[in-house]
Rosetta silent file (secondary structure, phi, psi, omega in degrees, C-alpha in Angstrom):
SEQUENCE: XXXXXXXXXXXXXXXXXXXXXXXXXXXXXXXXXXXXXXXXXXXXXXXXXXXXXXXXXXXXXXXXXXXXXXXXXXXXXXXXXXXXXXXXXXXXXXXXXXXXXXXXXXXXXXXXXXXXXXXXXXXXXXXXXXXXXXXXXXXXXXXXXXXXXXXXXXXXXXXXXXXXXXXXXXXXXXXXXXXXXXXXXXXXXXXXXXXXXXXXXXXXXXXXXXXXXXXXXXXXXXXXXXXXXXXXXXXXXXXXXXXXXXXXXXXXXXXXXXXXXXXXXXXXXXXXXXXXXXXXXXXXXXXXXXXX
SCORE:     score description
SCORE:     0.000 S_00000001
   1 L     0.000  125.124  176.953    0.000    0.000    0.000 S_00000001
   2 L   -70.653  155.343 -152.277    1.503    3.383   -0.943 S_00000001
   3 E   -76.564  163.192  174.711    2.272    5.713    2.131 S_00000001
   4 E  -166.911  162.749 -142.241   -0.259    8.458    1.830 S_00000001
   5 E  -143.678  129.735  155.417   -1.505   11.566    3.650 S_00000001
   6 E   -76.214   86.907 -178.392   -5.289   13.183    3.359 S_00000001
   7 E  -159.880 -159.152 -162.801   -6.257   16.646    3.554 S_00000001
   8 E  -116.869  111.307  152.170   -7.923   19.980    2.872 S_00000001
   9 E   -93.830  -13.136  167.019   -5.808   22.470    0.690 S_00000001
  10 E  -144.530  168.015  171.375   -7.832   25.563    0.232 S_00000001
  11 E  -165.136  150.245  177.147  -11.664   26.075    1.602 S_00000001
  12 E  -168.980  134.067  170.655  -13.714   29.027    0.981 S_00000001
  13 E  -166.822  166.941 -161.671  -17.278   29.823    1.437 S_00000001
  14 E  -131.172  145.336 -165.866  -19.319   32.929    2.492 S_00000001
  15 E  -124.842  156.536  174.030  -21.296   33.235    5.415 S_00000001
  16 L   -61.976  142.257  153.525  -24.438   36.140    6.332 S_00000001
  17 L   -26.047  -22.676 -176.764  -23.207   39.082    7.547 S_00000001
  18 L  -119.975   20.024  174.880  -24.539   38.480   10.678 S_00000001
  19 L   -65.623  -35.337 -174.109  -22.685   35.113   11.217 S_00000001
  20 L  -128.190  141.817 -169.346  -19.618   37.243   12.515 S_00000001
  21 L   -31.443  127.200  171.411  -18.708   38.704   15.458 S_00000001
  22 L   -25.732  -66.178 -168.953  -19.519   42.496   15.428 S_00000001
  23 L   -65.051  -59.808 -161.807  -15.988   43.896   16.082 S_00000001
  24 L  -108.282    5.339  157.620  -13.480   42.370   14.343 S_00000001
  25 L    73.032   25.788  173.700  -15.864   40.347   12.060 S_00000001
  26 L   -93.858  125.609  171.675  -13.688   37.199   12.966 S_00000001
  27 L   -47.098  114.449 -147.212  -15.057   33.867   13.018 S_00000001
  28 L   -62.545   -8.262  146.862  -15.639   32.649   16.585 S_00000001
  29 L   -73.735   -1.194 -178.559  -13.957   28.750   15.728 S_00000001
  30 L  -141.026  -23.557  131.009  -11.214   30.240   14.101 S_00000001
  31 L   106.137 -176.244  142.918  -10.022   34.017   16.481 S_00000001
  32 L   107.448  154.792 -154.801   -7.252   35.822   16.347 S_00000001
  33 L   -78.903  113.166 -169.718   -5.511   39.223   15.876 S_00000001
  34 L  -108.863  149.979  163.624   -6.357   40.463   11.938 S_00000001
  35 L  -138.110  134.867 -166.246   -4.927   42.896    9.997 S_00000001
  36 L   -13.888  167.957  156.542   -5.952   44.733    6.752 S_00000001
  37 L   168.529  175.109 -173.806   -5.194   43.461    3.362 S_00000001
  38 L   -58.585  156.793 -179.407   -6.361   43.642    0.128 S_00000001
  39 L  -114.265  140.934  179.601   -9.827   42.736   -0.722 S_00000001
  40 L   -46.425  172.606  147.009  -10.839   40.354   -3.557 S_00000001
  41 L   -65.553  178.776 -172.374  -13.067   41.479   -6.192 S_00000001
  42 L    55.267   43.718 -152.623  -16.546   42.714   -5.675 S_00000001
  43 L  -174.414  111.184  164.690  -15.516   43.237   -1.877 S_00000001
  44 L   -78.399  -26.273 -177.898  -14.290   46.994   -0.526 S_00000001
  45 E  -111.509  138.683  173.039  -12.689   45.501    2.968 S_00000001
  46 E  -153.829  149.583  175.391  -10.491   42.627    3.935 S_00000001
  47 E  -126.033  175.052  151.863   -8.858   41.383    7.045 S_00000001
  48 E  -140.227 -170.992  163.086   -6.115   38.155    7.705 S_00000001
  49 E  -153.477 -179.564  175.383   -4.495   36.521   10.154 S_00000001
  50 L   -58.559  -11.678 -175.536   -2.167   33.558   10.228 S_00000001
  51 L  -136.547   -0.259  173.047   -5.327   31.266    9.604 S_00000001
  52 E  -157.629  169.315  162.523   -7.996   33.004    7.318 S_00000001
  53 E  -140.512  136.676  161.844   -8.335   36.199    5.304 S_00000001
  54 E  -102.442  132.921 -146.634  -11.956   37.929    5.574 S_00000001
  55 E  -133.924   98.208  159.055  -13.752   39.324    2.599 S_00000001
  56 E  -155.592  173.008 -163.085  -17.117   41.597    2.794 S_00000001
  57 L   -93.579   87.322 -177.745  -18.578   44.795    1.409 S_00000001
  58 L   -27.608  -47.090 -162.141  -19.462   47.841    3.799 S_00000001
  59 L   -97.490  -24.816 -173.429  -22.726   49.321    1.851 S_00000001
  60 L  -120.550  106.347  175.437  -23.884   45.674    0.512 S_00000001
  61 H   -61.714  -33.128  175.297  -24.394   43.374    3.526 S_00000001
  62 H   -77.743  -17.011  131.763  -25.899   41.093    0.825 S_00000001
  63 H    32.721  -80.839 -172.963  -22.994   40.085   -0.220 S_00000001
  64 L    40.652  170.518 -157.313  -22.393   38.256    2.521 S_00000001
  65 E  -112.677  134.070  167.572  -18.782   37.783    3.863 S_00000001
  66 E  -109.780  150.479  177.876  -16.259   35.070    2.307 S_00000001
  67 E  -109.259  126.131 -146.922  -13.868   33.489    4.376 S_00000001
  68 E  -134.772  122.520 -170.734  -11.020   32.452    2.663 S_00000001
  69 E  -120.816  131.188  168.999   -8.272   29.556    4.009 S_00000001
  70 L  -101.454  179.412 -156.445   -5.251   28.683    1.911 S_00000001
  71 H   -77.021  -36.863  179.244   -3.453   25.752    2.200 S_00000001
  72 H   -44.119  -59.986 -174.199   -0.652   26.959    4.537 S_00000001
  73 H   -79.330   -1.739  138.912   -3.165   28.444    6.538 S_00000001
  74 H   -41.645  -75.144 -177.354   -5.150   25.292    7.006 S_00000001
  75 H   -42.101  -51.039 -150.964   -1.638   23.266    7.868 S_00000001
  76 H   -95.498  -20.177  165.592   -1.466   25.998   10.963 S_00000001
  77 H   -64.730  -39.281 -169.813   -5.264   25.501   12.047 S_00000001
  78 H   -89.293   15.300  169.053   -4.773   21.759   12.010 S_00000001
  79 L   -92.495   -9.580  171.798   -1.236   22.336   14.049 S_00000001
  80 L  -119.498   48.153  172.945   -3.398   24.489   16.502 S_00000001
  81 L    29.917   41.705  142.322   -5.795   21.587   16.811 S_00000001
  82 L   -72.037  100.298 -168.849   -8.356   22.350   14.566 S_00000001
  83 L   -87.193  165.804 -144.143   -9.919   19.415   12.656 S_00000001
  84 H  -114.622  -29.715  138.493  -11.415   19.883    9.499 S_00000001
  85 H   -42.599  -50.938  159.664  -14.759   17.963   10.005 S_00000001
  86 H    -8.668  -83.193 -175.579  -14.696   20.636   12.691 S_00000001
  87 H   -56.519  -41.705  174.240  -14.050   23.190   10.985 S_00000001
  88 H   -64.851  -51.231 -179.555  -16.800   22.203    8.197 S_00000001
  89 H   -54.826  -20.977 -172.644  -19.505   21.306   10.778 S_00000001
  90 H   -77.508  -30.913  176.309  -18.840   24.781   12.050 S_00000001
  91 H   -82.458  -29.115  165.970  -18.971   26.592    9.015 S_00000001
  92 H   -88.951  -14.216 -157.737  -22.250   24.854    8.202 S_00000001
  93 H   -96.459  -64.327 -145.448  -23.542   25.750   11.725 S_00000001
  94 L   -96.234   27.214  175.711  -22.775   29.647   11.235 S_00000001
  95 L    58.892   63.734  165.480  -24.792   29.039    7.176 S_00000001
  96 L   -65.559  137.126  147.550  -22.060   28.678    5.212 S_00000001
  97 E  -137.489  112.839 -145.654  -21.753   28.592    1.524 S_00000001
  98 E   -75.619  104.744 -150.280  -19.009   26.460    0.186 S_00000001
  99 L  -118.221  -60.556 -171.350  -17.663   28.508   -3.336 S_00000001
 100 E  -147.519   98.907  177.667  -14.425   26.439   -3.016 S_00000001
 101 E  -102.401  170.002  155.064  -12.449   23.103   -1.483 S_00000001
 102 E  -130.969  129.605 -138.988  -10.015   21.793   -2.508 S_00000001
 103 E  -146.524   81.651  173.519   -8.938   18.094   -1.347 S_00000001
 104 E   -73.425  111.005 -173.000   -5.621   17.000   -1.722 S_00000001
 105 E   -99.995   98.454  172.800   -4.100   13.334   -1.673 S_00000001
 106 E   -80.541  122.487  171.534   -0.605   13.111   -1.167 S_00000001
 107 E  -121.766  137.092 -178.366    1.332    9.591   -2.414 S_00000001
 108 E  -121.086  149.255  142.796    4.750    9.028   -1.308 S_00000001
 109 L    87.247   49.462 -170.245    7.697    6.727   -2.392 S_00000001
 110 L  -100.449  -64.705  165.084    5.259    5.732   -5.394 S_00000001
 111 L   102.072    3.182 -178.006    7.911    5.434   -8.147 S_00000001
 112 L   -92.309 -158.159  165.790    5.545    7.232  -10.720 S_00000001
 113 L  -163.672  157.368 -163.628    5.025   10.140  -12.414 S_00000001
 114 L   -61.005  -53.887 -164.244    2.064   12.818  -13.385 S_00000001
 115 L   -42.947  -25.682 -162.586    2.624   11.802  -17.150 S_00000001
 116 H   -50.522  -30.928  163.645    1.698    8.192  -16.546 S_00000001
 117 H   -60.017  -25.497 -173.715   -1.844    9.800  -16.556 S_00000001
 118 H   -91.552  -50.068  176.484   -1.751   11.298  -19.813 S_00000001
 119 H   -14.701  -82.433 -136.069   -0.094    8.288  -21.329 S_00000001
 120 H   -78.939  -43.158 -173.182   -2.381    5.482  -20.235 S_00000001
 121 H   -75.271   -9.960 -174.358   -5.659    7.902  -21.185 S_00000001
 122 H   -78.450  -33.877  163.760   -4.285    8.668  -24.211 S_00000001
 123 L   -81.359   21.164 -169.667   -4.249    4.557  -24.588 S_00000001
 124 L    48.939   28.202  178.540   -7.822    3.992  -22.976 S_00000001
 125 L  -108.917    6.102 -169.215   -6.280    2.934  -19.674 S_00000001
 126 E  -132.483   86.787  179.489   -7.396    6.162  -18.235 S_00000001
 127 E   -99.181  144.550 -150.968  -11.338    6.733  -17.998 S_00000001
 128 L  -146.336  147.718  159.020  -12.406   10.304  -16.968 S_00000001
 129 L   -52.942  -68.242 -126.347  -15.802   12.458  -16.545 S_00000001
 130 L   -72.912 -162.688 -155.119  -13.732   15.748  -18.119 S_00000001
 131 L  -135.982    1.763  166.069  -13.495   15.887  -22.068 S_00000001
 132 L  -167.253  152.225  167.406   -9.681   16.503  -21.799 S_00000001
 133 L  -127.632  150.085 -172.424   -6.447   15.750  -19.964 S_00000001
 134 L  -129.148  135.616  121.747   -3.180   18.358  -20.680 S_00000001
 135 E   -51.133  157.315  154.856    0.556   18.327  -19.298 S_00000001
 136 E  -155.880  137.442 -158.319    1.901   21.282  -18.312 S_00000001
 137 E  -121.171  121.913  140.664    5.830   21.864  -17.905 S_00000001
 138 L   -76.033  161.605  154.918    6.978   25.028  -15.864 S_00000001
 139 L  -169.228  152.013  138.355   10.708   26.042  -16.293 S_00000001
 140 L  -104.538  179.218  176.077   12.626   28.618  -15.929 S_00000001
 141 L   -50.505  -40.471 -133.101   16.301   29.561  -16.538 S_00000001
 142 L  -132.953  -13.531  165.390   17.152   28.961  -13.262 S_00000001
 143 L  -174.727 -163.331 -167.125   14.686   26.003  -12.229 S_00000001
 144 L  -168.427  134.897  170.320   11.481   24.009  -13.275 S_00000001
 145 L   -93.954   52.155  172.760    8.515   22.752  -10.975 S_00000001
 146 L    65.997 -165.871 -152.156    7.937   19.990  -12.946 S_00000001
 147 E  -120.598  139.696 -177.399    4.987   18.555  -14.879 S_00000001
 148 E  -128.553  115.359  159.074    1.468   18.895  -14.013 S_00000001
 149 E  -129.526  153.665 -157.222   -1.341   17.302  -15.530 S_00000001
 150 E  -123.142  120.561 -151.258   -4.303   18.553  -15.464 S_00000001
 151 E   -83.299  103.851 -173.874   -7.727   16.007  -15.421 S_00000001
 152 L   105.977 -161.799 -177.908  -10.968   18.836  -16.869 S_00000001
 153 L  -131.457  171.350 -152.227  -10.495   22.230  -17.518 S_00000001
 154 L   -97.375  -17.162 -178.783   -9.839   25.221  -15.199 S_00000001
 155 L   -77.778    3.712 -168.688  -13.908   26.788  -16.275 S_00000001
 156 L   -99.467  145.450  164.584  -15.397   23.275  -15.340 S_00000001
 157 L   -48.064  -47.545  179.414  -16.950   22.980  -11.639 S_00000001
 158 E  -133.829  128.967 -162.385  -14.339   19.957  -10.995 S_00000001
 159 E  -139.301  115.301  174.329  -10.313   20.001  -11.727 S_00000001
 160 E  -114.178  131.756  152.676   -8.184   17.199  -10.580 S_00000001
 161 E   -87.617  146.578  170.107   -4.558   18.059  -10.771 S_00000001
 162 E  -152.564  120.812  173.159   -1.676   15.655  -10.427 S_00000001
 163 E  -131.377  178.933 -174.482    1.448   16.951   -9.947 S_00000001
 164 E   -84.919   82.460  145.785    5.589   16.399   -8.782 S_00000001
 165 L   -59.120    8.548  177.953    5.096   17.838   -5.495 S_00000001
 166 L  -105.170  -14.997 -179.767    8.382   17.167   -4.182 S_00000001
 167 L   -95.081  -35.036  167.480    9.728   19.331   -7.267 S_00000001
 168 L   -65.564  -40.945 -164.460    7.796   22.739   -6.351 S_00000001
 169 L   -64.202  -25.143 -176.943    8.880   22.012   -2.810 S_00000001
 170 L    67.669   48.520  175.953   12.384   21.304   -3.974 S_00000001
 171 L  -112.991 -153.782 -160.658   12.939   18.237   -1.833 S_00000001
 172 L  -122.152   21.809  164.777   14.553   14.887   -3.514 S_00000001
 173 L   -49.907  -29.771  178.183   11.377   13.024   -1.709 S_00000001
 174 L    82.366  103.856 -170.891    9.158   10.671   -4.136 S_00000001
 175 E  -167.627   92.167  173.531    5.923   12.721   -3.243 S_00000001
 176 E   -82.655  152.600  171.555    3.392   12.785   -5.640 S_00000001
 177 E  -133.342  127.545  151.969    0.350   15.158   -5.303 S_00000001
 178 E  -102.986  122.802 -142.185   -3.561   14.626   -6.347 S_00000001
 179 E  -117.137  163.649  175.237   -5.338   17.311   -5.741 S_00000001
 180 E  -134.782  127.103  170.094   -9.304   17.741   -6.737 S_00000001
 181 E   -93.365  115.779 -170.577  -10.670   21.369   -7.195 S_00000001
 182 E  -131.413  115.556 -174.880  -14.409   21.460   -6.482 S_00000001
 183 E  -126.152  145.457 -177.990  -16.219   25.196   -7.414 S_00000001
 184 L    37.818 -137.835 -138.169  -20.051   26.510   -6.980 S_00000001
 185 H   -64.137  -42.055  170.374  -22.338   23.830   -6.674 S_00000001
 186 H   -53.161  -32.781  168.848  -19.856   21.257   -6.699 S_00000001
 187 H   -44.048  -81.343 -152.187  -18.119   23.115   -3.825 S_00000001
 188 H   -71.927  -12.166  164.970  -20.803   23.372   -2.214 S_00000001
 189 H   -84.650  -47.563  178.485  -22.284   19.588   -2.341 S_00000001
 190 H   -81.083    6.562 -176.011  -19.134   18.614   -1.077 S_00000001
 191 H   -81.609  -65.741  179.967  -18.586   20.720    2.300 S_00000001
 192 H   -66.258   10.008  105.963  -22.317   19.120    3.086 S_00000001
 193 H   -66.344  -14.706  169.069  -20.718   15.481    2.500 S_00000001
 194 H   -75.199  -57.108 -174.053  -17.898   16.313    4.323 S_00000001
 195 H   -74.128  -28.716 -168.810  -20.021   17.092    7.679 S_00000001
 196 H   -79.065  -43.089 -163.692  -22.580   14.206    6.857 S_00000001
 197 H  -126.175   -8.627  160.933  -19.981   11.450    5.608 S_00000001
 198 L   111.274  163.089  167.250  -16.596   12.747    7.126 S_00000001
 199 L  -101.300  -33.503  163.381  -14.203   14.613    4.752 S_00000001
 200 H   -72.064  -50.931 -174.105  -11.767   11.957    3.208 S_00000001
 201 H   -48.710  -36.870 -168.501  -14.420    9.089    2.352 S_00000001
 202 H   -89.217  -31.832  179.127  -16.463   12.653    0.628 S_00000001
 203 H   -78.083  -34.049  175.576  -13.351   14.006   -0.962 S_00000001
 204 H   -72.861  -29.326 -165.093  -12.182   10.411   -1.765 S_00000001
 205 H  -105.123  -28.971 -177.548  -15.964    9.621   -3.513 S_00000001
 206 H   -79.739  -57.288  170.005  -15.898   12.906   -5.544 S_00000001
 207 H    -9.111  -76.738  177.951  -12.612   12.043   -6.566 S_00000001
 208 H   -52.875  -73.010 -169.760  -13.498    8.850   -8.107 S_00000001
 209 H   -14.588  -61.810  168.782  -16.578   10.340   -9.324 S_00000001
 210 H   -35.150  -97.116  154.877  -14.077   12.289  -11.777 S_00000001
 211 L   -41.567   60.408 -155.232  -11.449    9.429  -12.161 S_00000001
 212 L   -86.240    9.909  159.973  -13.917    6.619  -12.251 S_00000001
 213 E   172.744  138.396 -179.506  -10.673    3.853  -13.364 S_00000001
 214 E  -109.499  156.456  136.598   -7.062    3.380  -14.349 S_00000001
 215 L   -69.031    0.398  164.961   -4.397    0.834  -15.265 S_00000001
 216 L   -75.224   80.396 -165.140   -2.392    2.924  -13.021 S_00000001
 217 H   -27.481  -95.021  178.567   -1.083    1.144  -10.052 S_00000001
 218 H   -15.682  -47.014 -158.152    0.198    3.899   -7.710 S_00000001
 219 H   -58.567  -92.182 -173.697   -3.052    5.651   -9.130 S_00000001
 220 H   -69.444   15.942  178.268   -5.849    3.321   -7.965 S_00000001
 221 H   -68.232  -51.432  179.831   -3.761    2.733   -4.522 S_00000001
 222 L     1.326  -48.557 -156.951   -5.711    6.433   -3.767 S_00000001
 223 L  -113.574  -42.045 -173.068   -8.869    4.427   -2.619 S_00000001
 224 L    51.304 -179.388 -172.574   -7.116    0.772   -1.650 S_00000001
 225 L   -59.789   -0.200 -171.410   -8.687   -2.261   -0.571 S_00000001
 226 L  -101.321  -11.613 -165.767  -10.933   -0.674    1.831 S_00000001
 227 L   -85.552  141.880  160.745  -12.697    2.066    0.298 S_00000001
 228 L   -95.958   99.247  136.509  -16.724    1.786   -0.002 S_00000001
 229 L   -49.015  155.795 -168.348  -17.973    4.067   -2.689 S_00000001
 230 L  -145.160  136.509  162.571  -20.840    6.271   -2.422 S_00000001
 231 L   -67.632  150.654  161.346  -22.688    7.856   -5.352 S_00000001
 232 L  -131.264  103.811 -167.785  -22.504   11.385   -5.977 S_00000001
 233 L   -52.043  143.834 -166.199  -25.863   12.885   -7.381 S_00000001
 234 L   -86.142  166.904 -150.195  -25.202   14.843  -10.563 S_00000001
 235 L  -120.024   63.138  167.977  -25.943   18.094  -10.251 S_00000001
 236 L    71.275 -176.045 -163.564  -27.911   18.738  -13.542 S_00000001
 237 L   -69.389  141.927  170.350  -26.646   18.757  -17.275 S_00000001
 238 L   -97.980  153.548 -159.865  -23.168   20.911  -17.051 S_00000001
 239 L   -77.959  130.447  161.984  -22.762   23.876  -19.315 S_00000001
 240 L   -49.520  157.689  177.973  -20.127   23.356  -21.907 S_00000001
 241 L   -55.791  -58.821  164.577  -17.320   25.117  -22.610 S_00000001
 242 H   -36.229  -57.135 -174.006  -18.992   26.547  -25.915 S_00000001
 243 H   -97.786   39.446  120.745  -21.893   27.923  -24.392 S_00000001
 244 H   -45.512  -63.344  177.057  -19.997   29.267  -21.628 S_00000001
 245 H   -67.258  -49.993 -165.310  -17.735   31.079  -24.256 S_00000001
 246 H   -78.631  -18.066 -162.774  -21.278   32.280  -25.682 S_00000001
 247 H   -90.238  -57.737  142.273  -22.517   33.223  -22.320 S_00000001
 248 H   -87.705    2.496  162.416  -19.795   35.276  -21.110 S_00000001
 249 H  -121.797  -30.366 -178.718  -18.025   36.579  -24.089 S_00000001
 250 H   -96.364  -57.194  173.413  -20.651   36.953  -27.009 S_00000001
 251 H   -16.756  -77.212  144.277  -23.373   37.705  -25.367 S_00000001
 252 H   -28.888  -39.573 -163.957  -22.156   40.870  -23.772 S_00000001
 253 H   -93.947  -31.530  160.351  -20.433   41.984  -26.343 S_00000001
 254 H   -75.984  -17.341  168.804  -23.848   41.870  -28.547 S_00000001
 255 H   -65.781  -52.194  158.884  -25.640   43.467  -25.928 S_00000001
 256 H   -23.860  -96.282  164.168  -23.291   46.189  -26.282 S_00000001
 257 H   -41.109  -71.727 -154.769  -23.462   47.157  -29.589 S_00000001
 258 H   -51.300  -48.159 -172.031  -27.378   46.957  -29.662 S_00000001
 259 H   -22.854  -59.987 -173.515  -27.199   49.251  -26.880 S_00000001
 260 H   -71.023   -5.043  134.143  -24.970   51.623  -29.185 S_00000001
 261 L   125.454  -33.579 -163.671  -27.428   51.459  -31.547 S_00000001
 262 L    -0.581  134.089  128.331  -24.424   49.164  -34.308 S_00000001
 263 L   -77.811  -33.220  169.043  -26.467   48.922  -37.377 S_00000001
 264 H   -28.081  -69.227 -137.758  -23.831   46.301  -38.866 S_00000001
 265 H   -88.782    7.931 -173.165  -25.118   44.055  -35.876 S_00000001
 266 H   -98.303  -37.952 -165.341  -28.743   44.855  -36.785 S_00000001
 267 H   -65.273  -53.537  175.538  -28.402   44.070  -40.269 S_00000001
 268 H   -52.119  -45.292 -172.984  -26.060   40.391  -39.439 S_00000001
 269 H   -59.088  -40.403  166.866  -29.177   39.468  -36.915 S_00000001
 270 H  -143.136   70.811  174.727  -30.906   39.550  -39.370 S_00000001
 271 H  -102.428  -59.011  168.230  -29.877   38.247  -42.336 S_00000001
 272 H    -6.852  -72.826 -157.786  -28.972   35.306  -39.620 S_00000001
 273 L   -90.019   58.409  130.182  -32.831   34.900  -38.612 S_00000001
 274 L  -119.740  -40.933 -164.649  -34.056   34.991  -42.818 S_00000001
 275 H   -95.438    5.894  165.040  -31.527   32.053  -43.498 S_00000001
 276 H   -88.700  -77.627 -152.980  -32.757   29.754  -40.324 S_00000001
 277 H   -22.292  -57.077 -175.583  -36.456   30.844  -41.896 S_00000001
 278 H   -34.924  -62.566  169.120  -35.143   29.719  -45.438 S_00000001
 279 H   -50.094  -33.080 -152.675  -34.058   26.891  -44.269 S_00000001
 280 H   -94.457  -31.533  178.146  -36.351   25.835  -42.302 S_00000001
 281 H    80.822    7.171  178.574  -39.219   26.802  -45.191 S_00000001
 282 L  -158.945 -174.476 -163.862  -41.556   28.179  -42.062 S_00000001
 283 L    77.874 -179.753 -158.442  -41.616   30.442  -39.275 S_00000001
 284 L  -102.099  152.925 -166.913  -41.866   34.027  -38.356 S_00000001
 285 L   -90.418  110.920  175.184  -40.244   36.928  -40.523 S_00000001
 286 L  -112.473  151.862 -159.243  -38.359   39.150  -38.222 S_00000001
 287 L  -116.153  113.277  161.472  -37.701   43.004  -39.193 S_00000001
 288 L   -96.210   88.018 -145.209  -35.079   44.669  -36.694 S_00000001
 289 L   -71.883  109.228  152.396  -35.607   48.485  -37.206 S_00000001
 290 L   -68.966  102.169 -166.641  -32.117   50.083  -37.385 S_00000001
 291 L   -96.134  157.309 -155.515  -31.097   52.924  -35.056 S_00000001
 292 L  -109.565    0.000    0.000  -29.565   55.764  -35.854 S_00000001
């Protein structure tokens, strides 16, 4: 069995405004002396400390406030003996809503390497939810973290990374890292499997969900002879990357122009909407009045 280590590398979720203490707007499970800092977007104020950074808006309470943990600062909650079911039941207590975990699986003395995933899927030995797997090589002049591959895309809800984590850290260790990125809804189904079902067995079942089998030894050690699966209910059709792209880049940018009045774009709609009608041999004849 490969040696291996379980845990939470980032967590973020926003809470009501009225969730946090009055003064210093710190959460009452997690304390401590804060000081300014930049604020994220859509967010005029921010505080940190050694174990969170705090995120909310003065004039819009609606908002709500996100609370934001990175992985470092995680490592020093659960070194000040905070546990991370804990921390989740707590965070669900004061009405959390979970925007981002992240769930990391650490394999050590493994003998692999991140490509072996792109390989073996590239050979059908690798079956996957996402619609693509990529390498990525950092380097620099002066030093290289190593190879990354990366299981989805970074606009997708769910992103499993697997990387040389012994190569950013820049130790000579055999320390592989898998890490699964779970955003919005997906986020937020797993912090409320995490308090219900524990946080590795829910971080370990979304995993698979993702990864659902390999030819990769080291790979499928992740789960080992012991693991029970659990389903994890799908969370309705997910929007593709195309209408995504149409959603948040064309869209806009045609709203625009009508605003401004574009006749070009009046004239393209519709010569568009006469050549579905053409095609189609029925339907209704639309006349977009050009402004001047």
């Amino acid at each position: 069995m490969t040696n291996m280590s379980l845990s939470l590398d980032w967590l973020r979720f926003t809470l009501p405004d009225g969730a946090l203490d009055d003064g210093e707007r710190a959460p009452s499970f997690v304390g401590g002396e804060t000081n300014e800092c930049k604020p994220v977007l859509s967010y005029n104020t921010a505080v940190m400390n050694e174990f969170h950074s705090l995120h909310w808006h003065t004039d819009h309470p609606e908002f709500r406030v996100m609370v934001e943990m990175t992985g470092q600062q995680l490592s020093k909650l659960r070194k000040a003996g905070t546990t991370e079911s804990g921390l989740i039941s707590k965070a669900i207590e004061l009405g959390a809503k979970f925007t981002r975990i992240d769930f990391a699986v650490d394999l050590f003395d493994t003998g692999g390497r991140p490509v072996d995933v792109l390989q073996c899927w590239r050979h059908d030995q690798f079956y996957t939810i996402a619609k693509s797997v990529s390498l990525v090589s950092k380097e620099t002049r002066k030093s290289t973290t190593g190879e990354t591959v990366y299981i989805g895309s970074r606009s997708s809800e769910r992103l499993v990374r697997v990387y040389d984590k012994a190569q950013q850290q820049k130790t000579k260790t055999d320390w592989l890292r898998v890490e699964l990125e779970a955003k919005g809804k997906r986020a937020d189904q797993l912090g409320r499997l995490m308090q219900s079902d524990g946080v590795d067995k829910s971080g370990l079942a979304m995993l698979a969900d993702v990864c659902e089998w390999s030819d990769i030894d080291w790979f499928e050690n992740i789960w080992g002879s012991e693991y029970e699966p659990f389903e994890i209910d799908s969370i309705g059709r997910p929007e593709t990357d195309r209408e995504r792209w149409l959603r948040t880049v064309v869209v806009p940018v045609i709203t625009e122009e009508l605003e401004a009045g574009s006749a070009w774009l009046f004239d393209a709609l519709a010569a568009v909407m006469q050549q579905t009608v053409d095609r189609q041999g029925h339907g209704p004849h639309l006349t977009i009045p050009h402004k001047t």
